[in-house]
């Protein structure tokens, strides 16, 4: 093997490396520009329609102006209720996995099933709540919508609660137990306190996730053109109204759909950035 | 001073009998609270299992009439006709599998590229912000991808990309069928592209995390032998993390299969199988989202629940495999 041959070979290896690394740069550029284009389109199409009227007026009939008050209120009610139902169950189940049954057989099954529910199609959860709540009740309702969101909240909270409790050092628990604290108090007063930031992050992420959910609400809360806080009746939600308005042929409705899309994206991204900032602070 | 007063026998809290009763009561209360709390934790954990079995039971119950009536033919029939009550699942199943497959073909290389960029090339100061930017893509609600896809991306593809594709491949034997016109804008390919953007962050996040887990010593040794960056990635990083990367991709695939709103906007909702990926089609989730609340008869509802069950089983298998792979990796890392 001559020196010249090695040089050629070396150069071709260098070239190949430069080429593939260039493609990685390109891939990143593609990913980042996708985000920027989507956010840009939202701002461009939605920002012009943003005004005080959006938050004070009802959804209009086709051909007239209006706002998004009823779907915003509906979304808030169902999200708050869904999170209120799902969070305690999720925290308790996560506590079981991390504290009581860390190595038990039940835990490994629950952990596995929970991970599947975490990524399961949300529309399937909508169908499930439809068959167990809407069909027996005979009508669509806000409460069914909240339950379908709760079903989505549970796996997220279970996962983050377990992960965060596992990070709490065992000596802390042992110290509390040595002082004579019963198990439940050790968990509630010591472990929860140490893991608080992480658990709040989990709840914030769950709120961010479900507040943009549409599919499960379509068969549970349906939609409504009216202002309603009655949980036993169909209830409007921002995503469902965006779905209806965007696919309609009316210009006013489409414009409102973009405004709604902007509002919901801003809310969701703010929540997830807040959650990240919180967890970054907690990990320091 | 205080020590003297508290220890004086006249203080009721130090009356021995009182003290014992009080302690007993307090301890009994605590023990009861302890048991109640443990019970609720266990019950909540079991509730997770109840949800999963509830989903299966309710879907099987709802789908039973359709399976009973159509039998195995349900899986191979293309018809979807609410008027004659004749339903078959092959068109939505086909659409679901094809859109997800194309989405993965696009998202996996790009996602891996980004993960390699973030772990090997990126200046440290930019690592976190760029990583978060990609993760924000996962935070955007799917309905936003839908409205964006319908009003921005589909017209863009219709005007610029699809005519070019049709023209370029017009005389190439297989590809001419695959890219047969007219350019609708919406259709299988558009849905697949939107799905690709949506699963990108999942592929990237998992691959980045497993790439980070490669011991620096291994990479340094390879560099020390004179490997180029690509050779280190190709021969050290990827073999070391193969299982994790495949697990991450399967996780993304699970998302793509069940994704509903984005696809519903841009797929065109046509219950047929077309050879062209530019043609409109449908997926399981889009069909359910469009038709469930307006289903005209019991058989229609039951057929929709039946394809829902099929979707759940497909994504259950994919997600279970993904988790098993990632779990194997955790075991390896734990050693």
PDB file of C-alpha atoms in Angstrom, chain A residues 78-79 81-82 129 133-134 140-152 216-222 231 235:
ATOM      1  CA  UNK A  78     -63.752  20.090  30.919  1.00  0.00           C
ATOM      2  CA  UNK A  79     -59.978  20.401  31.211  1.00  0.00           C
ATOM      3  CA  UNK A  81     -62.603  18.698  35.674  1.00  0.00           C
ATOM      4  CA  UNK A  82     -60.697  16.090  33.681  1.00  0.00           C
ATOM      5  CA  UNK A 129     -66.114   6.577  27.234  1.00  0.00           C
ATOM      6  CA  UNK A 133     -71.086   6.697  29.589  1.00  0.00           C
ATOM      7  CA  UNK A 134     -72.766   8.343  26.617  1.00  0.00           C
ATOM      8  CA  UNK A 140     -73.720  13.533  24.996  1.00  0.00           C
ATOM      9  CA  UNK A 141     -72.527  15.500  27.993  1.00  0.00           C
ATOM     10  CA  UNK A 142     -69.765  17.708  29.328  1.00  0.00           C
ATOM     11  CA  UNK A 143     -69.098  15.275  32.143  1.00  0.00           C
ATOM     12  CA  UNK A 144     -68.456  12.460  29.661  1.00  0.00           C
ATOM     13  CA  UNK A 145     -66.000  14.781  27.905  1.00  0.00           C
ATOM     14  CA  UNK A 146     -64.241  15.459  31.201  1.00  0.00           C
ATOM     15  CA  UNK A 147     -64.034  11.737  31.967  1.00  0.00           C
ATOM     16  CA  UNK A 148     -62.520  11.003  28.565  1.00  0.00           C
ATOM     17  CA  UNK A 149     -59.881  13.664  29.259  1.00  0.00           C
ATOM     18  CA  UNK A 150     -59.295  12.182  32.722  1.00  0.00           C
ATOM     19  CA  UNK A 151     -58.581   8.819  31.091  1.00  0.00           C
ATOM     20  CA  UNK A 152     -55.825  10.567  29.113  1.00  0.00           C
ATOM     21  CA  UNK A 216     -62.180  11.996  22.361  1.00  0.00           C
ATOM     22  CA  UNK A 217     -64.411  15.043  22.829  1.00  0.00           C
ATOM     23  CA  UNK A 218     -66.160  14.514  19.505  1.00  0.00           C
ATOM     24  CA  UNK A 219     -68.109  11.503  20.793  1.00  0.00           C
ATOM     25  CA  UNK A 220     -68.436  12.500  24.410  1.00  0.00           C
ATOM     26  CA  UNK A 221     -69.059  16.224  24.879  1.00  0.00           C
ATOM     27  CA  UNK A 222     -69.982  16.658  21.195  1.00  0.00           C
ATOM     28  CA  UNK A 231     -72.292  19.247  32.702  1.00  0.00           C
ATOM     29  CA  UNK A 235     -70.641  21.240  25.720  1.00  0.00           C
TER      30      UNK A 235
END
